[in-house]
């Protein structure tokens, strides 16, 4: 009964204006993700004149740095100078770092060294980690239960896909404008301009949950982001799923433009393919929350992984020079990869509800940072494997497509296995709780019969 009342309360709180305020930061964040994961590798290897090994080193360091920042930030994100403004404080801190890193990336020349690139990329990425983590914890706190969380995270996913659509469209328009700015820097400026607008509205429109956490650090709970990963067998398998999904997204996202240009000879259709991915993802994440009312999240996740596996196996067989197969494949990957990440966040919300501190102040930031740690670690590992193999391969045509498909297939097979193991662990948790309840009921009946 308390859970039902909480679900009803969260449904009333999440009105249309608040839902939009919670979703729009994902709109701008999608531009950052496009810039860092898809267009930055092409810039480094192309206009910046770096070889593949150096480009892979930069991307790996930036990914690893984001992991370190997120872990450290997860320890303190539930704290702030003002305990009643803890989320908004870190959102604004993140925006300041974004601006510093963005200015460095814009002012320094493109033909800089590896250290020169890192000087701007590290604070820029750190700012996005801070604001996104605080935003994600904020969204977790504003809902409970599968339907409510499915609604909020589905709306966030749709906002992210809508952002990808408009950012990709802006890139296509900028190419016809002949301004001379490359795609990465176009996205850089668009996201830096949009971040204060969406985060400002979030701070103004959405109330923060009252906190019972003291404003001073509690070093006894500083390792909470690590402990939540190993609290039970189910938590361990869920963390493994986050890692594998992060690796799969990195392999597909980082290789897409290279495959379109060098394997399929469709250099001008890379960005339209990303646009098709975003449109399909928006449709998929719009349908999935409604299906959660009838289908369990884990069952839906298995179906999505199987579809992803089929698409990974089809990738090397896409015919060169033909646009329609590329667009259809892009639609399939866009819809499935958006839904699986949304479902993982729904499962994460269930684990937060189960935490023993739920009666007090649930450490939403620690949960968000803890389970996104393996996700980002998987993304870093997937990127490093892809670019190291790409540098060693030499031939980046058909062989590169086979490499990408094989890496994605291995990751997805492991993800399907982890999903079944997670399902089994959850059943064990339920079976361990049920007998004690039934036993207590039988004891009470016997006591009553004696009286």
Coordinates of C-alpha atoms in Angstrom, one line a residue:
X1 CA 0.0 0.0 0.0
X2 CA 2.7 2.6 0.7
X3 CA 4.3 1.9 -2.7
X4 CA 1.0 2.5 -4.4
X5 CA 0.5 5.8 -2.5
X6 CA 4.0 6.9 -3.5
X7 CA 3.3 6.0 -7.2
X8 CA 0.2 8.1 -7.1
X9 CA 2.0 11.0 -5.5
X10 CA 4.8 10.8 -8.1
X11 CA 2.2 10.7 -10.9
X12 CA 0.6 13.9 -9.5
X13 CA 4.0 15.6 -9.2
X14 CA 5.2 14.8 -12.7
X15 CA 2.8 17.1 -14.5
X16 CA 3.5 18.2 -18.1
X17 CA 5.5 21.3 -17.2
X18 CA 7.7 19.4 -14.7
X19 CA 8.1 16.4 -17.1
X20 CA 9.3 18.8 -19.7
X21 CA 11.7 20.5 -17.3
X22 CA 13.1 17.1 -16.3
X23 CA 13.5 16.0 -19.9
X24 CA 15.0 19.0 -21.7
X25 CA 18.5 18.6 -20.2
X26 CA 18.7 15.3 -22.0
X27 CA 17.9 17.2 -25.2
X28 CA 21.1 19.2 -24.9
X29 CA 23.1 16.3 -23.5
X30 CA 22.4 14.3 -26.7
X31 CA 24.3 17.0 -28.6
X32 CA 27.3 16.6 -26.2
X33 CA 27.2 12.8 -26.7
X34 CA 27.1 13.2 -30.5
X35 CA 30.0 15.6 -30.4
X36 CA 32.2 13.5 -28.2
X37 CA 31.4 10.0 -29.3
X38 CA 30.7 10.4 -33.1
X39 CA 32.1 13.6 -34.5
X40 CA 35.2 14.1 -32.3
X41 CA 36.9 10.9 -33.5
X42 CA 36.4 12.0 -37.1
X43 CA 37.8 15.4 -36.3
X44 CA 40.8 14.0 -34.6
X45 CA 41.7 11.6 -37.5
X46 CA 40.7 14.1 -40.2
X47 CA 41.1 17.9 -39.8
X48 CA 43.3 17.7 -36.7
X49 CA 45.8 15.4 -38.5
X50 CA 46.3 12.9 -35.7
X51 CA 46.8 9.2 -36.4
X52 CA 44.4 6.6 -35.3
X53 CA 46.5 5.5 -32.3
X54 CA 46.7 9.1 -30.9
X55 CA 43.0 9.7 -31.5
X56 CA 42.2 6.5 -29.7
X57 CA 44.5 7.5 -26.8
X58 CA 42.7 10.9 -26.5
X59 CA 39.2 9.3 -26.5
X60 CA 40.3 6.6 -24.0
X61 CA 41.7 9.2 -21.6
X62 CA 38.6 11.4 -21.8
X63 CA 36.4 8.4 -21.2
X64 CA 38.5 7.2 -18.3
X65 CA 38.6 10.7 -16.8
X66 CA 34.8 10.9 -17.0
X67 CA 34.6 7.7 -15.0
X68 CA 36.9 9.0 -12.3
X69 CA 35.0 12.3 -12.0
X70 CA 31.7 10.5 -11.9
X71 CA 32.8 8.1 -9.1
X72 CA 34.3 10.9 -7.0
X73 CA 31.3 13.1 -7.6
X74 CA 28.9 10.3 -6.7
X75 CA 30.4 10.3 -3.2
X76 CA 29.5 14.0 -2.7
X77 CA 26.6 14.7 -5.0
X78 CA 24.1 14.1 -2.2
X79 CA 25.9 16.8 -0.2
X80 CA 26.1 20.6 -0.9
X81 CA 26.7 23.8 1.0
X82 CA 22.9 24.3 1.1
X83 CA 21.2 20.9 1.7
X84 CA 18.0 22.2 0.2
X85 CA 19.7 23.1 -3.1
X86 CA 22.1 20.2 -3.5
X87 CA 21.0 19.2 -7.0
X88 CA 20.9 22.7 -8.4
X89 CA 24.3 23.6 -6.9
X90 CA 26.0 20.8 -8.8
X91 CA 24.1 21.5 -12.0
X92 CA 25.4 25.1 -12.0
X93 CA 28.9 23.9 -11.1
X94 CA 28.8 21.6 -14.1
X95 CA 27.7 24.4 -16.4
X96 CA 30.6 26.5 -15.3
X97 CA 33.1 23.7 -16.2
X98 CA 31.4 23.2 -19.5
X99 CA 32.0 26.8 -20.4
X100 CA 35.6 26.8 -19.4
X101 CA 36.4 23.6 -21.4
X102 CA 34.4 24.8 -24.4
X103 CA 36.3 28.1 -24.6
X104 CA 39.6 26.3 -24.5
X105 CA 38.5 24.0 -27.3
X106 CA 37.4 26.9 -29.4
X107 CA 40.3 29.2 -28.9
X108 CA 43.1 26.7 -29.3
X109 CA 44.1 25.7 -32.9
X110 CA 43.0 22.3 -34.3
X111 CA 46.6 21.1 -35.0
X112 CA 47.4 20.9 -31.3
X113 CA 49.1 18.1 -29.5
X114 CA 47.5 15.3 -27.5
X115 CA 48.0 17.3 -24.3
X116 CA 46.5 20.4 -26.0
X117 CA 43.4 18.5 -26.8
X118 CA 43.1 17.1 -23.3
X119 CA 43.5 20.6 -21.8
X120 CA 40.1 21.5 -23.2
X121 CA 38.3 18.1 -23.4
X122 CA 38.8 17.2 -19.7
X123 CA 37.1 20.2 -18.1
X124 CA 34.4 20.1 -20.8
X125 CA 33.6 16.5 -20.2
X126 CA 33.8 17.0 -16.4
X127 CA 31.2 19.7 -16.6
X128 CA 28.8 17.5 -18.4
X129 CA 29.4 14.6 -16.0
X130 CA 28.5 16.8 -13.0
X131 CA 25.3 18.3 -14.5
X132 CA 24.1 15.0 -16.0
X133 CA 24.7 13.1 -12.8
X134 CA 22.9 15.7 -10.6
X135 CA 20.1 15.8 -13.2
X136 CA 19.8 12.0 -13.2
X137 CA 19.6 11.8 -9.4
X138 CA 17.0 14.5 -9.5
X139 CA 14.9 12.5 -11.9
X140 CA 15.2 9.3 -9.7
X141 CA 14.0 11.2 -6.7
X142 CA 10.9 12.6 -8.4
X143 CA 9.3 9.2 -9.1
X144 CA 8.9 5.6 -7.8
X145 CA 7.5 2.4 -9.3
X146 CA 7.9 1.0 -12.8
X147 CA 5.1 3.0 -14.6
X148 CA 6.1 6.3 -13.1
X149 CA 9.8 5.8 -13.8
X150 CA 9.1 4.4 -17.2
X151 CA 7.2 7.6 -18.0
X152 CA 9.9 9.9 -16.7
X153 CA 12.9 8.1 -18.2
X154 CA 10.9 7.5 -21.4
X155 CA 10.3 11.2 -21.7
X156 CA 14.0 11.9 -21.0
X157 CA 15.0 9.4 -23.7
X158 CA 12.6 11.0 -26.2
X159 CA 14.0 14.4 -25.4
X160 CA 17.5 13.0 -26.1
X161 CA 16.4 11.6 -29.4
X162 CA 14.6 14.8 -30.3
X163 CA 17.9 16.6 -29.6
X164 CA 19.8 14.2 -31.8
X165 CA 17.4 14.9 -34.6
X166 CA 17.6 18.7 -34.4
X167 CA 21.4 18.6 -33.9
X168 CA 21.9 16.4 -36.9
X169 CA 19.5 18.7 -38.9
X170 CA 21.6 21.7 -37.8
X171 CA 24.7 20.0 -39.0
X172 CA 23.1 19.4 -42.4
X173 CA 22.0 23.0 -42.6
X174 CA 25.5 24.3 -41.5
X175 CA 27.2 22.5 -44.4
X176 CA 25.1 24.4 -46.9
X177 CA 25.8 27.7 -45.1
X178 CA 29.6 27.4 -46.0
X179 CA 30.7 29.0 -42.7
X180 CA 33.8 26.8 -42.5
X181 CA 33.2 25.4 -39.0
X182 CA 33.5 21.7 -38.7
X183 CA 30.7 19.5 -37.3
X184 CA 32.3 19.0 -33.8
X185 CA 32.6 22.8 -33.2
X186 CA 29.0 23.4 -34.4
X187 CA 27.7 21.0 -31.8
X188 CA 30.1 22.4 -29.2
X189 CA 28.6 25.9 -29.6
X190 CA 25.0 24.7 -29.8
X191 CA 25.3 22.7 -26.6
X192 CA 27.1 25.5 -24.7
X193 CA 24.3 27.9 -25.7
X194 CA 21.5 25.5 -24.8
X195 CA 22.8 24.2 -21.5
X196 CA 22.1 27.3 -19.4
X197 CA 18.6 27.5 -20.8
X198 CA 17.4 24.0 -20.1
X199 CA 19.2 23.7 -16.8
X200 CA 18.0 27.1 -15.6
X201 CA 14.4 26.0 -16.3
X202 CA 15.0 22.7 -14.5
X203 CA 16.2 24.6 -11.4
X204 CA 13.3 27.1 -11.5
X205 CA 10.5 24.6 -12.3
X206 CA 11.3 21.4 -10.4
X207 CA 11.4 21.3 -6.6
X208 CA 14.1 19.4 -4.8
X209 CA 13.4 16.7 -2.4
X210 CA 14.0 17.7 1.3
X211 CA 17.2 16.0 2.5
X212 CA 18.0 14.4 5.8
X213 CA 21.7 14.1 4.9
X214 CA 24.0 16.4 6.9
X215 CA 25.8 19.1 4.9
X216 CA 29.2 17.8 6.1
X217 CA 30.7 14.7 4.4
X218 CA 30.1 11.4 6.1
X219 CA 33.2 9.5 5.2
X220 CA 31.6 6.3 6.5
X221 CA 29.2 6.4 3.5
X222 CA 31.6 7.8 1.0
X223 CA 32.0 4.5 -0.7
X224 CA 28.3 4.1 -1.3
X225 CA 28.6 4.2 -5.1
X226 CA 30.8 1.1 -4.9
X227 CA 28.8 -0.7 -2.3
X228 CA 25.5 -0.5 -4.2
X229 CA 27.1 -2.4 -7.0
X230 CA 27.8 -5.4 -4.8
X231 CA 24.9 -5.2 -2.3
X232 CA 23.5 -8.5 -3.7
X233 CA 23.8 -10.9 -6.6
X234 CA 21.1 -9.0 -8.5
X235 CA 23.0 -5.7 -8.1
X236 CA 26.1 -7.4 -9.5
X237 CA 24.4 -8.7 -12.6
X238 CA 22.6 -5.4 -13.2
X239 CA 26.1 -3.6 -13.0
X240 CA 27.4 -6.1 -15.5
X241 CA 24.5 -5.2 -17.8
X242 CA 25.3 -1.5 -17.5
X243 CA 28.9 -2.3 -18.5
X244 CA 28.0 -4.4 -21.5
X245 CA 25.4 -1.9 -22.8
X246 CA 28.0 0.9 -22.5
X247 CA 30.5 -1.1 -24.5
X248 CA 27.9 -2.0 -27.2
X249 CA 26.8 1.7 -27.6
X250 CA 30.5 2.8 -27.8
X251 CA 31.4 0.2 -30.5
X252 CA 28.4 1.0 -32.7
X253 CA 28.4 4.8 -32.1
X254 CA 32.2 5.3 -32.6
X255 CA 32.3 3.2 -35.8
X256 CA 29.2 4.4 -37.6
X257 CA 30.7 7.3 -39.5
X258 CA 33.8 5.4 -40.4
X259 CA 31.7 2.5 -41.8
X260 CA 29.4 4.8 -43.7
X261 CA 32.4 6.6 -45.3
X262 CA 35.0 3.9 -45.8
X263 CA 33.1 0.7 -46.1
X264 CA 29.8 1.8 -47.8
X265 CA 31.2 4.7 -49.7
X266 CA 28.4 6.9 -48.4
X267 CA 30.3 9.8 -46.8
X268 CA 27.4 12.2 -47.2
X269 CA 24.9 9.8 -45.6
X270 CA 26.5 9.4 -42.2
X271 CA 24.7 12.4 -40.6
X272 CA 21.3 11.4 -42.2
X273 CA 21.9 7.9 -40.8
X274 CA 22.3 9.4 -37.4
X275 CA 19.1 11.4 -38.0
X276 CA 17.3 8.2 -38.9
X277 CA 18.6 6.6 -35.7
X278 CA 17.3 9.4 -33.6
X279 CA 13.8 9.3 -35.2
X280 CA 13.5 5.6 -34.7
X281 CA 14.7 5.9 -31.1
X282 CA 12.1 8.6 -30.4
X283 CA 9.4 6.2 -31.6
X284 CA 10.8 3.3 -29.7
X285 CA 11.1 5.1 -26.4
X286 CA 7.6 6.5 -26.9
X287 CA 6.1 3.0 -27.3
X288 CA 8.2 1.2 -24.6
X289 CA 6.7 3.0 -21.4
X290 CA 3.3 1.9 -22.4
X291 CA 4.4 -1.7 -23.0
X292 CA 5.9 -1.7 -19.4
X293 CA 2.3 -1.9 -18.1
X294 CA 1.9 -5.3 -19.6
X295 CA 5.5 -6.6 -20.1
X296 CA 8.1 -7.0 -17.4
X297 CA 11.3 -4.9 -17.9
X298 CA 13.6 -7.9 -18.0
X299 CA 11.5 -9.7 -20.6
X300 CA 11.5 -6.7 -22.8
X301 CA 15.2 -6.3 -22.3
X302 CA 15.9 -9.8 -23.5
X303 CA 13.9 -9.1 -26.7
X304 CA 15.8 -5.9 -27.3
X305 CA 19.1 -7.6 -26.9
X306 CA 18.1 -10.3 -29.4
X307 CA 17.1 -7.7 -31.9
X308 CA 20.4 -5.9 -31.4
X309 CA 22.3 -9.1 -31.9
X310 CA 20.6 -9.6 -35.3
X311 CA 21.5 -6.1 -36.4
X312 CA 25.1 -6.6 -35.4
X313 CA 25.3 -9.8 -37.5
X314 CA 23.8 -8.0 -40.5
X315 CA 26.2 -5.0 -40.3
X316 CA 29.0 -6.6 -42.4
X317 CA 26.6 -7.6 -45.1
X318 CA 25.3 -4.1 -45.9
X319 CA 25.9 -3.5 -49.6
X320 CA 28.3 -0.6 -50.5
X321 CA 26.8 2.4 -52.3
X322 CA 23.2 1.7 -51.4
X323 CA 21.4 4.2 -49.2
X324 CA 18.3 2.3 -48.2
X325 CA 20.0 -0.6 -46.4
X326 CA 22.1 1.9 -44.4
X327 CA 19.0 3.9 -43.4
X328 CA 17.0 0.8 -42.4
X329 CA 19.9 -0.5 -40.3
X330 CA 20.2 2.9 -38.7
X331 CA 16.5 2.9 -37.8
X332 CA 16.8 -0.5 -36.2
X333 CA 19.9 0.3 -34.1
X334 CA 18.5 3.6 -33.0
X335 CA 15.2 2.1 -31.7
X336 CA 16.8 -0.8 -29.9
X337 CA 19.8 0.9 -28.3
X338 CA 17.6 3.7 -26.9
X339 CA 15.1 1.3 -25.4
X340 CA 17.6 -0.9 -23.6
X341 CA 19.3 2.0 -21.8
X342 CA 15.8 3.3 -20.7
X343 CA 14.9 -0.2 -19.4
X344 CA 18.2 -0.4 -17.4
X345 CA 17.3 2.9 -15.7
X346 CA 13.9 1.6 -14.8
X347 CA 15.6 -1.4 -13.2
X348 CA 18.0 0.9 -11.4
X349 CA 15.0 2.7 -9.9
X350 CA 13.7 -0.6 -8.6
X351 CA 17.0 -1.2 -6.9
X352 CA 16.9 2.2 -5.3
X353 CA 13.4 1.5 -4.0
X354 CA 14.7 -1.7 -2.4
X355 CA 17.6 0.0 -0.6
X356 CA 17.3 -0.2 3.1
X357 CA 17.8 3.6 3.5
X358 CA 14.6 4.2 1.6
X359 CA 12.9 5.1 4.8
X360 CA 15.3 8.0 5.3
X361 CA 17.0 9.8 2.6
X362 CA 17.7 7.5 -0.4
X363 CA 21.1 8.3 -1.9
X364 CA 19.9 8.7 -5.5
X365 CA 23.1 10.2 -6.6
X366 CA 25.1 7.4 -5.2
X367 CA 22.9 4.9 -7.1
X368 CA 23.1 6.8 -10.3
X369 CA 26.9 7.2 -10.1
X370 CA 27.4 3.7 -8.9
X371 CA 25.6 1.9 -11.7
X372 CA 26.8 4.4 -14.4
X373 CA 30.3 3.7 -13.4
X374 CA 30.3 0.2 -15.1
X375 CA 28.4 1.8 -18.0
X376 CA 31.1 4.4 -18.6
X377 CA 33.8 1.9 -18.0
X378 CA 32.2 -0.3 -20.7
X379 CA 32.1 2.6 -23.1
X380 CA 35.8 3.3 -22.4
X381 CA 36.8 -0.4 -22.9
X382 CA 34.7 -0.7 -26.1
X383 CA 36.2 2.5 -27.6
X384 CA 39.7 1.4 -26.7
X385 CA 39.3 -2.1 -28.2
X386 CA 37.7 -0.6 -31.4
X387 CA 40.4 2.0 -32.1
X388 CA 43.3 -0.3 -31.2
X389 CA 42.0 -3.0 -33.5
X390 CA 41.4 -0.3 -36.1
X391 CA 44.9 1.0 -35.9
X392 CA 46.4 -2.6 -36.1
X393 CA 44.1 -3.6 -39.0
X394 CA 45.2 -1.1 -41.6
X395 CA 42.3 -2.0 -43.9
X396 CA 39.3 -0.1 -42.7
X397 CA 36.8 -1.3 -45.3
X398 CA 35.1 -4.7 -45.1
X399 CA 37.4 -5.9 -42.4
X400 CA 36.4 -3.0 -40.1
X401 CA 32.7 -3.8 -40.6
X402 CA 33.4 -7.4 -39.6
X403 CA 35.4 -6.2 -36.6
X404 CA 32.5 -4.0 -35.4
X405 CA 29.9 -6.6 -36.0
X406 CA 31.9 -9.3 -34.2
X407 CA 32.7 -7.1 -31.2
X408 CA 29.0 -6.1 -30.9
X409 CA 27.8 -9.7 -31.2
X410 CA 30.1 -10.9 -28.5
X411 CA 29.0 -8.1 -26.1
X412 CA 25.3 -8.8 -26.8
X413 CA 25.6 -12.6 -26.3
X414 CA 27.2 -11.8 -22.9
X415 CA 24.4 -9.3 -22.2
X416 CA 21.7 -11.9 -22.9
X417 CA 23.3 -14.3 -20.5
X418 CA 23.6 -11.6 -17.8
X419 CA 19.9 -10.8 -18.2
X420 CA 18.9 -14.4 -17.5
X421 CA 21.2 -14.5 -14.5
X422 CA 19.7 -11.2 -13.2
X423 CA 16.2 -12.7 -13.6
X424 CA 17.3 -15.7 -11.6
X425 CA 18.9 -13.6 -8.9
X426 CA 15.7 -11.5 -8.6
X427 CA 13.6 -14.7 -8.2
X428 CA 15.9 -15.9 -5.4
X429 CA 15.4 -12.6 -3.6
X430 CA 11.7 -12.9 -3.9
X431 CA 11.7 -16.6 -2.8
X432 CA 13.9 -15.7 0.2
X433 CA 11.5 -13.0 1.3
X434 CA 8.2 -15.0 0.7
X435 CA 8.7 -18.0 3.1
X436 CA 9.4 -15.8 6.1
X437 CA 6.2 -13.8 5.5
X438 CA 4.2 -17.0 5.1
X439 CA 5.8 -18.5 8.2
X440 CA 4.9 -15.4 10.3
X441 CA 1.4 -15.6 9.0
X442 CA 1.1 -19.3 10.0
X443 CA 2.5 -18.5 13.5
X444 CA 0.1 -15.7 14.0
X445 CA -2.8 -18.0 13.0
X446 CA -1.7 -20.6 15.6
X447 CA -1.4 -17.9 18.3
X448 CA -4.9 -16.7 17.5
X449 CA -6.2 -20.2 17.7
X450 CA -4.7 -20.7 21.1
X451 CA -6.5 -17.6 22.4

